[in-house]
CSV table of C-alpha atoms in Angstrom, one decimal:
chain,number,residue,atom,x,y,z
A,1,MET,CA,0.1,0.0,0.1
A,2,THR,CA,1.5,3.1,-1.2
A,3,ARG,CA,1.8,6.4,0.8
A,4,LEU,CA,-0.2,8.4,-1.7
A,5,GLY,CA,-2.9,5.7,-1.9
A,6,VAL,CA,-3.1,5.7,2.1
A,7,HIS,CA,-3.1,9.3,2.0
A,8,ARG,CA,-6.3,9.5,-0.2
A,9,GLU,CA,-8.0,6.7,1.7
A,10,ILE,CA,-7.5,8.4,4.8
A,11,ILE,CA,-9.0,11.8,3.5
A,12,ILE,CA,-11.9,9.9,1.8
A,13,LEU,CA,-12.7,8.3,5.1
A,14,ALA,CA,-12.5,11.6,7.2
A,15,LEU,CA,-14.8,13.2,4.6
A,16,GLY,CA,-17.2,10.6,4.6
A,17,LEU,CA,-17.5,10.3,8.3
A,18,THR,CA,-17.7,14.0,8.7
A,19,LEU,CA,-20.6,13.9,6.2
A,20,LEU,CA,-22.5,11.5,8.4
A,21,ARG,CA,-21.8,13.4,11.5
A,22,LEU,CA,-23.0,16.4,9.9
A,23,LEU,CA,-26.1,14.9,9.2
A,24,ALA,CA,-26.5,13.5,12.5
A,25,ALA,CA,-25.6,16.7,14.2
A,26,ARG,CA,-28.5,18.4,12.2
A,27,GLY,CA,-31.1,15.8,13.1
A,28,ILE,CA,-30.2,15.3,17.0
A,29,HIS,CA,-31.6,17.5,19.6
A,30,LEU,CA,-29.1,19.7,21.6
A,31,THR,CA,-28.0,18.2,25.1
A,32,GLU,CA,-28.8,20.5,27.8
A,33,ASP,CA,-24.7,21.6,27.9
A,34,GLU,CA,-24.6,22.2,24.3
A,35,ALA,CA,-27.9,24.3,24.9
A,36,TYR,CA,-26.1,26.1,27.6
A,37,TYR,CA,-23.0,26.8,25.8
A,38,ARG,CA,-25.0,28.1,22.9
A,39,LEU,CA,-26.1,30.9,25.4
A,40,TRP,CA,-22.3,31.7,25.6
A,41,ALA,CA,-22.1,32.5,21.9
A,42,ALA,CA,-24.4,35.5,22.4
A,43,GLN,CA,-21.7,37.4,24.0
A,44,LEU,CA,-18.1,36.2,22.9
A,45,GLN,CA,-15.7,37.0,25.9
A,46,LEU,CA,-12.3,35.6,27.3
A,47,GLY,CA,-14.1,33.5,30.0
A,48,TYR,CA,-17.4,32.3,31.4
A,49,TYR,CA,-18.5,30.8,34.7
A,50,ASP,CA,-18.0,26.9,33.9
A,51,HIS,CA,-15.1,26.9,31.3
A,52,PRO,CA,-12.6,28.9,29.4
A,53,PRO,CA,-14.2,30.6,26.1
A,54,MET,CA,-13.1,28.4,23.0
A,55,ILE,CA,-16.3,26.4,22.8
A,56,ALA,CA,-18.4,29.6,22.7
A,57,TRP,CA,-16.2,30.9,20.0
A,58,TRP,CA,-16.6,27.8,18.0
A,59,ILE,CA,-20.4,27.7,18.5
A,60,GLY,CA,-20.5,31.5,17.7
A,61,SER,CA,-18.8,30.7,14.5
A,62,GLY,CA,-21.0,28.0,13.5
A,63,ILE,CA,-24.1,30.1,14.1
A,64,ALA,CA,-22.8,32.9,12.0
A,65,LEU,CA,-22.0,30.6,9.0
A,66,LEU,CA,-25.1,28.3,9.3
A,67,GLY,CA,-27.8,29.8,11.7
A,68,ASP,CA,-29.0,29.3,15.2
A,69,HIS,CA,-29.9,25.8,15.0
A,70,ALA,CA,-28.3,22.3,16.1
A,71,LEU,CA,-26.1,22.0,12.8
A,72,GLY,CA,-24.8,25.6,13.4
A,73,VAL,CA,-24.0,24.9,17.1
A,74,ARG,CA,-22.2,21.6,16.2
A,75,LEU,CA,-20.5,22.9,12.8
A,76,LEU,CA,-16.9,23.4,13.9
A,77,PRO,CA,-16.7,20.5,16.7
A,78,THR,CA,-17.9,18.0,13.7
A,79,LEU,CA,-15.2,19.5,11.4
A,80,ALA,CA,-12.5,19.3,14.0
A,81,THR,CA,-13.2,15.7,14.4
A,82,GLY,CA,-12.8,15.1,10.7
A,83,VAL,CA,-9.4,17.2,10.9
A,84,ALA,CA,-8.3,15.2,13.7
A,85,THR,CA,-8.8,11.7,12.0
A,86,TRP,CA,-6.1,12.9,9.6
A,87,LEU,CA,-3.8,14.4,12.2
A,88,VAL,CA,-3.9,10.8,14.2
A,89,SER,CA,-3.0,9.0,11.0
A,90,ASP,CA,-0.2,11.7,10.1
A,91,LEU,CA,1.0,11.5,13.6
A,92,ALA,CA,1.5,7.9,13.1
A,93,ARG,CA,3.6,8.3,10.2
A,94,GLN,CA,5.8,10.8,11.8
A,95,LEU,CA,6.5,8.4,14.5
A,96,GLY,CA,7.5,5.7,11.9
A,97,ALA,CA,4.5,3.8,11.3
A,98,GLN,CA,3.9,2.1,8.0
A,99,PRO,CA,1.1,3.1,5.6
A,100,ALA,CA,-1.2,0.4,6.4
A,101,THR,CA,-0.8,1.3,10.3
A,102,GLN,CA,-1.5,4.9,9.4
A,103,LEU,CA,-4.7,3.9,7.9
A,104,ARG,CA,-5.9,1.7,10.8
A,105,ALA,CA,-5.1,4.5,13.0
A,106,ALA,CA,-7.8,6.7,11.4
A,107,PHE,CA,-10.2,4.0,11.4
A,108,TRP,CA,-9.6,2.9,15.1
A,109,TYR,CA,-9.9,6.4,16.2
A,110,ASN,CA,-13.2,6.9,15.1
A,111,ALA,CA,-14.3,3.3,16.2
A,112,THR,CA,-13.7,4.4,19.8
A,113,LEU,CA,-17.4,5.1,21.1
A,114,THR,CA,-16.5,8.5,22.7
A,115,ILE,CA,-15.2,9.8,19.4
A,116,GLY,CA,-17.9,7.7,17.1
A,117,VAL,CA,-21.0,8.8,19.1
A,118,GLY,CA,-19.8,12.0,20.6
A,119,GLY,CA,-17.4,13.6,17.7
A,120,MET,CA,-20.1,16.0,16.7
A,121,LEU,CA,-21.0,17.4,20.2
A,122,ALA,CA,-20.4,21.0,21.0
A,123,THR,CA,-18.9,20.8,24.3
A,124,PRO,CA,-15.2,22.0,25.6
A,125,ASP,CA,-14.0,18.7,25.0
A,126,ALA,CA,-14.1,19.3,21.2
A,127,PRO,CA,-11.8,22.2,20.9
A,128,ALA,CA,-9.5,20.6,23.8
A,129,THR,CA,-9.2,17.5,22.0
A,130,PHE,CA,-8.6,19.1,18.7
A,131,PHE,CA,-5.8,21.4,20.0
A,132,TRP,CA,-4.4,18.7,22.1
A,133,VAL,CA,-3.9,16.4,19.2
A,134,LEU,CA,-2.6,19.0,17.1
A,135,THR,CA,-0.1,20.2,19.7
A,136,ILE,CA,1.3,16.5,19.9
A,137,TRP,CA,1.4,16.6,15.9
A,138,ALA,CA,3.6,19.7,16.0
A,139,LEU,CA,5.9,18.4,18.6
A,140,ALA,CA,6.5,15.3,16.6
A,141,ARG,CA,7.7,17.7,13.9
A,142,THR,CA,10.2,19.4,16.1
A,143,SER,CA,12.9,17.0,15.7
A,144,GLY,CA,12.9,17.6,11.9
A,145,ALA,CA,13.7,20.8,9.8
A,146,ARG,CA,12.8,24.1,11.3
A,147,PRO,CA,12.4,23.0,14.8
A,148,GLY,CA,12.0,26.7,15.9
A,149,LEU,CA,8.8,26.9,13.8
A,150,TRP,CA,7.2,23.7,15.1
A,151,TRP,CA,8.0,24.6,18.7
A,152,ALA,CA,6.3,28.1,18.1
A,153,VAL,CA,3.2,26.1,16.5
A,154,ALA,CA,3.1,23.7,19.6
A,155,GLY,CA,3.0,26.4,21.9
A,156,VAL,CA,0.2,28.3,20.1
A,157,THR,CA,-1.8,25.2,20.0
A,158,ALA,CA,-1.2,24.2,23.5
A,159,GLY,CA,-2.4,27.7,24.7
A,160,LEU,CA,-5.6,27.4,22.5
A,161,ALA,CA,-6.0,24.1,24.3
A,162,THR,CA,-5.8,25.6,27.8
A,163,ILE,CA,-8.5,28.3,26.9
A,164,SER,CA,-10.7,25.1,25.5
A,165,LYS,CA,-10.4,23.4,28.9
A,166,TYR,CA,-8.3,23.6,32.0
A,167,SER,CA,-7.2,19.9,31.7
A,168,SER,CA,-5.1,20.8,28.8
A,169,LEU,CA,-2.6,22.5,31.2
A,170,PHE,CA,-1.4,18.9,31.8
A,171,LEU,CA,0.3,19.2,28.2
A,172,ALA,CA,3.1,21.2,29.5
A,173,PRO,CA,4.5,18.7,32.0
A,174,GLY,CA,3.7,16.0,29.7
A,175,ALA,CA,6.1,17.7,27.1
A,176,PHE,CA,8.7,18.2,29.6
A,177,LEU,CA,8.4,14.6,30.6
A,178,TRP,CA,9.0,13.5,27.2
A,179,LEU,CA,12.0,15.7,26.6
A,180,CYS,CA,13.5,14.2,30.0
A,181,LEU,CA,13.0,10.5,28.7
A,182,SER,CA,13.6,10.6,25.2
A,183,PRO,CA,17.3,10.5,23.9
A,184,GLY,CA,18.7,14.0,23.3
A,185,GLY,CA,15.7,15.7,25.2
A,186,MET,CA,17.8,17.1,27.8
A,187,ALA,CA,20.0,18.9,25.1
A,188,ARG,CA,17.0,20.3,23.5
A,189,LEU,CA,15.8,21.8,26.9
A,190,LYS,CA,19.0,23.7,26.8
A,191,THR,CA,18.1,25.4,23.5
A,192,PRO,CA,15.3,28.3,23.5
A,193,TRP,CA,12.6,26.7,21.5
A,194,PRO,CA,10.7,24.8,24.3
A,195,TRP,CA,11.1,27.9,26.3
A,196,VAL,CA,9.6,29.9,23.5
A,197,ALA,CA,6.7,27.5,23.2
A,198,ALA,CA,6.0,27.7,26.9
A,199,VAL,CA,5.9,31.5,26.8
A,200,LEU,CA,3.3,31.7,23.9
A,201,ALA,CA,1.3,29.0,25.5
A,202,GLY,CA,1.3,31.2,28.5
A,203,ALA,CA,0.5,34.4,26.9
A,204,ILE,CA,-2.6,32.8,25.4
A,205,PHE,CA,-3.6,31.3,28.7
A,206,ALA,CA,-3.3,34.6,30.3
A,207,THR,CA,-6.0,36.2,28.5
A,208,ASN,CA,-8.5,33.7,30.6
A,209,VAL,CA,-6.5,34.5,33.7
A,210,ALA,CA,-7.1,38.2,33.3
A,211,TRP,CA,-10.7,37.6,32.7
A,212,ASN,CA,-11.2,35.7,35.7
A,213,ALA,CA,-9.1,38.3,37.7
A,214,GLN,CA,-11.7,40.9,36.6
A,215,HIS,CA,-14.6,38.6,37.4
A,216,GLY,CA,-13.7,37.2,41.1
A,217,TRP,CA,-11.8,34.0,39.7
A,218,ILE,CA,-15.3,32.5,39.2
A,219,THR,CA,-14.1,29.9,36.7
A,220,PHE,CA,-11.0,28.9,38.6
A,221,ALA,CA,-12.9,28.4,41.9
A,222,LYS,CA,-15.3,26.1,40.3
A,223,GLN,CA,-13.1,24.0,38.2
A,224,PHE,CA,-10.1,23.9,40.6
A,225,GLY,CA,-12.3,23.3,43.4
A,226,ARG,CA,-12.6,20.0,42.3
A,227,VAL,CA,-9.0,19.1,42.8
A,228,ALA,CA,-9.3,19.3,46.5
A,229,PRO,CA,-10.1,15.6,47.9
A,230,SER,CA,-13.2,15.5,50.0
A,231,SER,CA,-13.2,11.9,50.8
A,232,PHE,CA,-11.7,8.5,49.8
A,233,SER,CA,-13.6,6.3,47.2
A,234,PRO,CA,-11.8,3.9,45.5
A,235,THR,CA,-14.8,2.5,43.8
A,236,HIS,CA,-14.8,5.5,41.3
A,237,LEU,CA,-11.3,4.2,40.3
A,238,ILE,CA,-12.6,1.1,39.2
A,239,GLU,CA,-15.7,2.9,37.5
A,240,LEU,CA,-13.0,5.0,35.5
A,241,LEU,CA,-11.2,2.1,34.3
A,242,LEU,CA,-14.1,-0.1,33.4
A,243,THR,CA,-15.8,2.9,31.6
A,244,GLN,CA,-12.9,4.0,29.6
A,245,PHE,CA,-12.1,0.0,28.7
A,246,ILE,CA,-15.7,0.0,27.3
A,247,LEU,CA,-15.4,3.7,25.5
A,248,LEU,CA,-12.0,3.1,24.0
A,249,THR,CA,-13.6,-0.2,22.9
A,250,PRO,CA,-12.0,-3.7,24.7
A,251,MET,CA,-9.9,-4.7,21.6
A,252,ILE,CA,-8.2,-1.1,21.3
A,253,SER,CA,-7.7,-1.0,25.1
A,254,LEU,CA,-5.9,-4.2,25.2
A,255,TYR,CA,-3.8,-3.4,22.5
A,256,ALA,CA,-3.2,0.0,23.9
A,257,ILE,CA,-1.7,-1.4,27.2
A,258,LYS,CA,0.7,-3.5,25.2
A,259,GLY,CA,1.6,-0.2,23.0
A,260,VAL,CA,2.3,1.7,26.2
A,261,ARG,CA,4.6,-1.1,27.6
A,262,GLN,CA,6.4,-1.1,24.1
A,263,ALA,CA,7.2,2.6,24.1
A,264,TRP,CA,8.9,2.3,27.4
A,265,THR,CA,11.0,-0.8,26.5
A,266,GLU,CA,11.8,0.8,23.2
A,267,ARG,CA,12.5,4.3,24.3
A,268,GLN,CA,16.0,4.2,23.4
A,269,ASN,CA,15.9,2.4,20.1
A,270,PRO,CA,16.0,4.9,17.3
A,271,GLN,CA,14.7,2.4,14.8
A,272,ALA,CA,11.5,1.6,16.5
A,273,ILE,CA,8.3,3.6,16.2
A,274,GLN,CA,8.7,6.4,18.5
A,275,LEU,CA,5.7,6.1,20.8
A,276,LEU,CA,7.3,7.8,23.8
A,277,LEU,CA,5.9,11.1,22.6
A,278,PRO,CA,2.2,10.3,22.8
A,279,VAL,CA,2.7,8.3,25.9
A,280,ALA,CA,4.6,10.6,27.8
A,281,THR,CA,2.4,13.6,26.9
A,282,THR,CA,-0.5,11.4,28.3
A,283,VAL,CA,0.9,10.5,31.5
A,284,PRO,CA,0.3,13.5,33.7
A,285,PHE,CA,-3.1,14.0,32.7
A,286,ALA,CA,-4.1,10.3,33.1
A,287,ALA,CA,-2.3,10.1,36.4
A,288,TYR,CA,-4.4,13.1,37.6
A,289,LEU,CA,-7.6,11.4,36.5
A,290,MET,CA,-7.0,8.5,38.4
A,291,LEU,CA,-6.1,10.5,41.5
A,292,HIS,CA,-9.2,12.4,41.1
A,293,SER,CA,-11.2,9.3,40.9
A,294,LEU,CA,-10.1,8.2,44.4
A,295,HIS,CA,-12.3,10.8,45.8
A,296,ASP,CA,-14.8,11.8,43.1
A,297,ARG,CA,-16.4,10.6,40.0
A,298,VAL,CA,-14.7,11.1,36.8
A,299,GLN,CA,-17.1,11.9,33.8
A,300,GLY,CA,-16.8,9.5,30.8
A,301,HIS,CA,-15.9,12.1,28.4
A,302,TRP,CA,-13.0,13.9,30.3
A,303,PRO,CA,-10.1,11.6,29.2
A,304,VAL,CA,-11.1,11.9,25.2
A,305,PRO,CA,-8.0,14.3,24.8
A,306,ILE,CA,-5.6,11.2,25.1
A,307,PHE,CA,-7.7,8.9,23.0
A,308,ALA,CA,-5.5,9.6,20.1
A,309,ALA,CA,-2.3,8.8,21.8
A,310,LEU,CA,-3.9,5.4,23.1
A,311,VAL,CA,-5.1,4.5,19.4
A,312,ILE,CA,-1.7,4.9,18.1
A,313,CYS,CA,-0.2,3.1,20.7
A,314,ALA,CA,-2.8,0.3,20.0
A,315,VAL,CA,-2.4,-0.1,16.2
A,316,VAL,CA,1.4,-0.1,16.7
A,317,ALA,CA,1.0,-2.9,19.1
A,318,ALA,CA,-1.3,-4.7,16.9
A,319,ASP,CA,1.2,-4.8,14.3
A,320,ARG,CA,3.8,-6.4,16.2
A,321,GLY,CA,4.2,-10.1,15.4
A,322,ILE,CA,0.8,-10.2,13.7
A,323,SER,CA,1.0,-12.1,10.4
A,324,SER,CA,-2.3,-14.2,10.7
A,325,LEU,CA,-5.0,-13.2,8.2
A,326,ALA,CA,-7.5,-14.4,10.5
A,327,VAL,CA,-6.5,-12.1,13.3
A,328,ARG,CA,-6.4,-9.2,10.8
A,329,ARG,CA,-10.0,-10.1,9.7
A,330,LEU,CA,-11.1,-10.2,13.5
A,331,GLN,CA,-9.7,-6.9,13.9
A,332,ALA,CA,-11.5,-5.3,11.0
A,333,LEU,CA,-14.7,-7.1,12.0
A,334,ALA,CA,-14.4,-5.7,15.6
A,335,VAL,CA,-13.7,-2.0,14.2
A,336,ALA,CA,-16.6,-2.3,11.7
A,337,LEU,CA,-18.9,-3.5,14.6
A,338,CYS,CA,-17.8,-0.5,16.7
A,339,LEU,CA,-18.3,2.0,13.6
A,340,GLY,CA,-21.7,0.3,13.0
A,341,LEU,CA,-22.9,0.6,16.8
A,342,SER,CA,-21.9,4.4,16.6
A,343,ALA,CA,-24.0,4.8,13.6
A,344,ALA,CA,-26.9,3.1,15.1
A,345,ALA,CA,-26.6,5.3,18.3
A,346,LEU,CA,-26.6,8.4,16.3
A,347,GLY,CA,-29.6,7.2,14.3
A,348,TYR,CA,-31.6,6.4,17.6
A,349,LEU,CA,-30.4,9.8,19.0
A,350,SER,CA,-32.1,11.6,16.2
A,351,LEU,CA,-35.4,10.1,16.8
A,352,PRO,CA,-37.8,13.0,18.5
A,353,ILE,CA,-39.6,10.5,20.5
A,354,SER,CA,-38.9,6.7,21.1
A,355,PRO,CA,-40.9,4.1,22.6
A,356,VAL,CA,-38.3,1.5,22.4
A,357,PHE,CA,-36.7,1.5,25.9
A,358,GLY,CA,-39.9,2.9,27.7
A,359,ALA,CA,-39.4,4.4,30.9
A,360,VAL,CA,-35.7,3.4,30.9
A,361,ASP,CA,-34.7,5.2,27.5
A,362,PRO,CA,-31.1,6.8,28.2
A,363,MET,CA,-32.1,9.4,25.9
A,364,ARG,CA,-35.1,10.8,27.6
A,365,PRO,CA,-33.3,14.1,28.4
A,366,LEU,CA,-33.1,14.9,24.6
A,367,ARG,CA,-36.8,13.9,23.8
A,368,GLY,CA,-39.8,16.1,23.3
A,369,TRP,CA,-38.7,19.5,23.7
A,370,PRO,CA,-40.5,21.5,21.1
A,371,GLY,CA,-43.7,20.1,22.3
A,372,PHE,CA,-43.1,20.7,25.9
A,373,ALA,CA,-41.7,24.4,25.1
A,374,GLY,CA,-45.2,25.0,23.4
A,375,ALA,CA,-47.0,23.7,26.5
A,376,ILE,CA,-45.2,25.9,28.7
A,377,GLU,CA,-46.0,29.0,26.5
A,378,GLN,CA,-49.7,27.9,26.7
A,379,THR,CA,-49.5,27.6,30.4
A,380,ARG,CA,-47.9,31.0,30.8
A,381,GLN,CA,-50.5,32.7,28.6
A,382,GLN,CA,-53.3,31.0,30.6
A,383,ALA,CA,-51.7,32.2,33.9
A,384,GLY,CA,-51.1,35.9,32.7
A,385,ALA,CA,-47.4,35.5,33.6
A,386,GLY,CA,-45.2,38.2,32.3
A,387,TRP,CA,-41.9,36.2,32.5
A,388,ILE,CA,-40.7,32.5,32.6
A,389,GLY,CA,-38.1,31.2,35.2
A,390,THR,CA,-36.3,27.9,36.0
A,391,VAL,CA,-34.2,26.6,38.8
A,392,SER,CA,-31.6,24.6,36.6
A,393,TYR,CA,-29.3,25.9,33.7
A,394,GLY,CA,-30.2,22.8,31.8
A,395,THR,CA,-34.0,23.5,31.7
A,396,PHE,CA,-33.4,27.1,30.9
A,397,ALA,CA,-31.0,26.7,28.1
A,398,GLN,CA,-33.2,23.9,26.4
A,399,LEU,CA,-36.0,26.4,26.6
A,400,SER,CA,-34.0,29.3,25.4
A,401,ALA,CA,-33.2,27.0,22.3
A,402,GLU,CA,-36.6,26.4,21.5
A,403,LYS,CA,-37.5,30.1,21.8
A,404,PRO,CA,-41.0,29.4,22.7
A,405,THR,CA,-42.1,33.0,23.8
A,406,ARG,CA,-41.1,36.5,23.5
A,407,VAL,CA,-41.5,37.3,27.1
A,408,PRO,CA,-38.0,37.4,29.3
A,409,MET,CA,-36.7,34.1,30.5
A,410,LEU,CA,-34.3,33.4,33.2
A,411,GLN,CA,-32.7,31.0,35.7
A,412,ILE,CA,-33.7,32.5,39.0
A,413,ASN,CA,-30.9,30.9,41.0
A,414,GLU,CA,-27.1,30.8,40.3
A,415,ARG,CA,-26.9,34.0,38.8
A,416,ALA,CA,-23.2,33.9,38.8
A,417,ARG,CA,-23.7,31.5,35.8
A,418,TYR,CA,-24.6,34.5,33.4
A,419,THR,CA,-21.7,36.8,34.4
A,420,GLY,CA,-21.0,38.9,31.2
A,421,LEU,CA,-23.9,37.7,29.2
A,422,PRO,CA,-26.6,39.7,27.9
A,423,SER,CA,-29.0,40.8,30.7
A,424,VAL,CA,-32.7,40.2,30.8
A,425,SER,CA,-34.9,42.5,32.2
A,426,PRO,CA,-38.1,40.6,33.3
A,427,ASP,CA,-40.9,43.0,34.9
A,428,PHE,CA,-41.1,41.5,38.4
A,429,GLN,CA,-44.3,43.5,39.0
A,430,GLN,CA,-45.9,41.1,37.1
A,431,PRO,CA,-46.3,37.2,38.0
A,432,GLY,CA,-43.9,34.8,36.6
A,433,LEU,CA,-44.1,31.1,35.7
A,434,VAL,CA,-41.4,28.9,37.1
A,435,VAL,CA,-41.2,25.7,35.6
A,436,ASP,CA,-38.5,22.7,36.1
A,437,LEU,CA,-38.5,19.1,37.1
A,438,ALA,CA,-40.7,18.0,39.7
A,439,ARG,CA,-38.0,16.5,41.6
A,440,ARG,CA,-36.0,19.8,41.6
A,441,LEU,CA,-39.0,22.3,42.3
A,442,GLU,CA,-40.8,22.6,45.6
A,443,ALA,CA,-43.4,25.3,46.6
A,444,LYS,CA,-41.5,25.8,50.0
A,445,ASP,CA,-38.1,26.4,48.2
A,446,LEU,CA,-40.1,29.3,46.0
A,447,LEU,CA,-41.6,30.9,49.1
A,448,ARG,CA,-38.0,31.8,50.2
A,449,CYS,CA,-38.1,33.7,47.1
A,450,PHE,CA,-41.5,34.9,46.5
A,451,SER,CA,-44.5,35.9,48.9
A,452,GLN,CA,-47.1,34.2,46.5
A,453,VAL,CA,-46.6,30.8,45.1
A,454,THR,CA,-49.3,28.7,43.6
A,455,LEU,CA,-49.2,25.5,41.5
A,456,ALA,CA,-50.4,26.0,37.9
A,457,ARG,CA,-50.0,22.6,36.5
A,458,ASP,CA,-48.0,19.5,36.2
A,459,LEU,CA,-46.7,18.8,32.7
A,460,THR,CA,-44.8,16.0,31.0
A,461,ARG,CA,-42.0,16.0,28.4
A,462,GLY,CA,-41.6,13.2,26.0
A,463,ALA,CA,-44.4,10.7,26.6
A,464,LEU,CA,-45.1,8.1,24.1
A,465,GLY,CA,-46.8,4.7,24.5
A,466,LEU,CA,-44.8,2.9,27.2
A,467,ALA,CA,-42.4,5.7,27.5
A,468,PRO,CA,-44.2,7.8,30.6
A,469,GLY,CA,-42.1,10.9,29.8
A,470,THR,CA,-40.3,13.4,32.4
A,471,ARG,CA,-42.4,15.2,35.0
A,472,TYR,CA,-42.2,18.9,35.5
A,473,GLN,CA,-44.0,21.4,37.7
A,474,ALA,CA,-45.1,24.8,36.8
A,475,PHE,CA,-45.7,27.4,39.7
A,476,VAL,CA,-47.0,31.0,39.4
A,477,VAL,CA,-44.9,33.3,41.6
A,478,ALA,CA,-45.5,36.9,42.5
A,479,GLU,CA,-43.9,39.5,44.9
A,480,PRO,CA,-40.3,38.8,45.1
A,481,ARG,CA,-38.8,38.8,48.5
A,482,VAL,CA,-35.2,39.4,47.0
A,483,ASP,CA,-33.4,41.0,44.0
A,484,VAL,CA,-33.7,37.8,41.8
A,485,LEU,CA,-32.0,39.4,38.6
A,486,ARG,CA,-29.0,40.3,40.7
A,487,ASP,CA,-28.7,38.0,43.8
A,488,GLY,CA,-31.0,35.0,42.6
A,489,CYS,CA,-33.3,32.9,44.8
A,490,PRO,CA,-31.5,31.8,48.0
A,491,GLU,CA,-30.8,28.1,48.1
A,492,ASP,CA,-32.2,25.7,50.7
A,493,PRO,CA,-29.4,25.5,53.2
A,494,ALA,CA,-29.9,21.8,53.8
A,495,LYS,CA,-29.2,21.2,50.1
A,496,ARG,CA,-26.3,23.2,50.2
A,497,ARG,CA,-24.8,21.1,53.1
A,498,ARG,CA,-25.7,17.9,51.2
A,499,ARG,CA,-23.8,19.0,48.0
């Protein structure tokens, strides 16, 4: 298989999968986090309550190009996954892999369930993963011609990764570890180029630091507050390992373990495929995730930036000593099954309502939003309410994406979430309609915020056949006891203690 032929096949693969993801992105309802990040795009700035700003910039660009709908929101994340497919294969080439291995790297990367299903989602992981992979790709080129240029590129892309998600800060110790362990790496540390890269990355990250300094360090307090251990719970570590074993897929996971071991044993061999770079840059972040899991749950999507490195390790290890055609066919079958499973999952996600799983439908959070938003507007009109409120950012964001009404909408608590975003101006002299999940919304909580609270009706979202739908409650409220817009409604002290 020639290099030119493989290059063409990889491009065709990336383009084909990108087209399929664009179709899925258009047909699948926004998740509540995506709907929330969509709100950020209304006011582009250098930071937000939950995360650095990159995902807002990506969403804003997509909306400007295609419009304010699901495809516009997901445009850049989807395209970035397609580019990352090529980057992974080309990184394998730079490390010394053969053309057939490069092609498998592209296929296997997309066969991982996190990329296969989530490769079009507009979350901070999308730009963080893209710039992480781009940084490793640039670092691999620093040993060739024009090292200064590629160190500068790596510094810029690493900086962009850090203003995508703070977990990308682990790239710096990862690169340092790589230089310390690789032959000639210590000598390269004596040149100015790694330090130029560090300065460039730091300068880009400093923009978000400055924004936080101007806004009471709200993002740092929220994200870095997770680092401090609150308890010892090793069951989360087992959960992390099992979850990632499945999401990476069992076959890729087993080969990746062999590849990581191969990277270490062959680190001094200039003739071997140079796996030390992807492995060393992965170690600090992987170590942190395992440490974090000893006291708190690691969400399934957090490790996705290191999937590219693990896939490259896996395909290289799969090549070692394998000559059996039967084994190759089994590998291809496993990858095809994973790609098919991802395609089936995306197809299922695109269904507006599904009775298949009944009450245990894992995708219930995405079902029935257009009809539900219409029912809320009808209830508001019947109640004579002049504004709509929620007590969760997810419900507020989903309703905002549906645009069911022209009256102001707001989340009546956690007002810090909307720091720097366009302000709303509800007329609190008029009654309002507060809607949220029945398990979240209680009259006694609202009475700490409003003098008058009356149950308007129960609502259901996404009911069909055996699927009972999700229960909500709507209350008519009036006469605020606090400045709702500035301070938000006070939280139940008991709930705060249990958090």
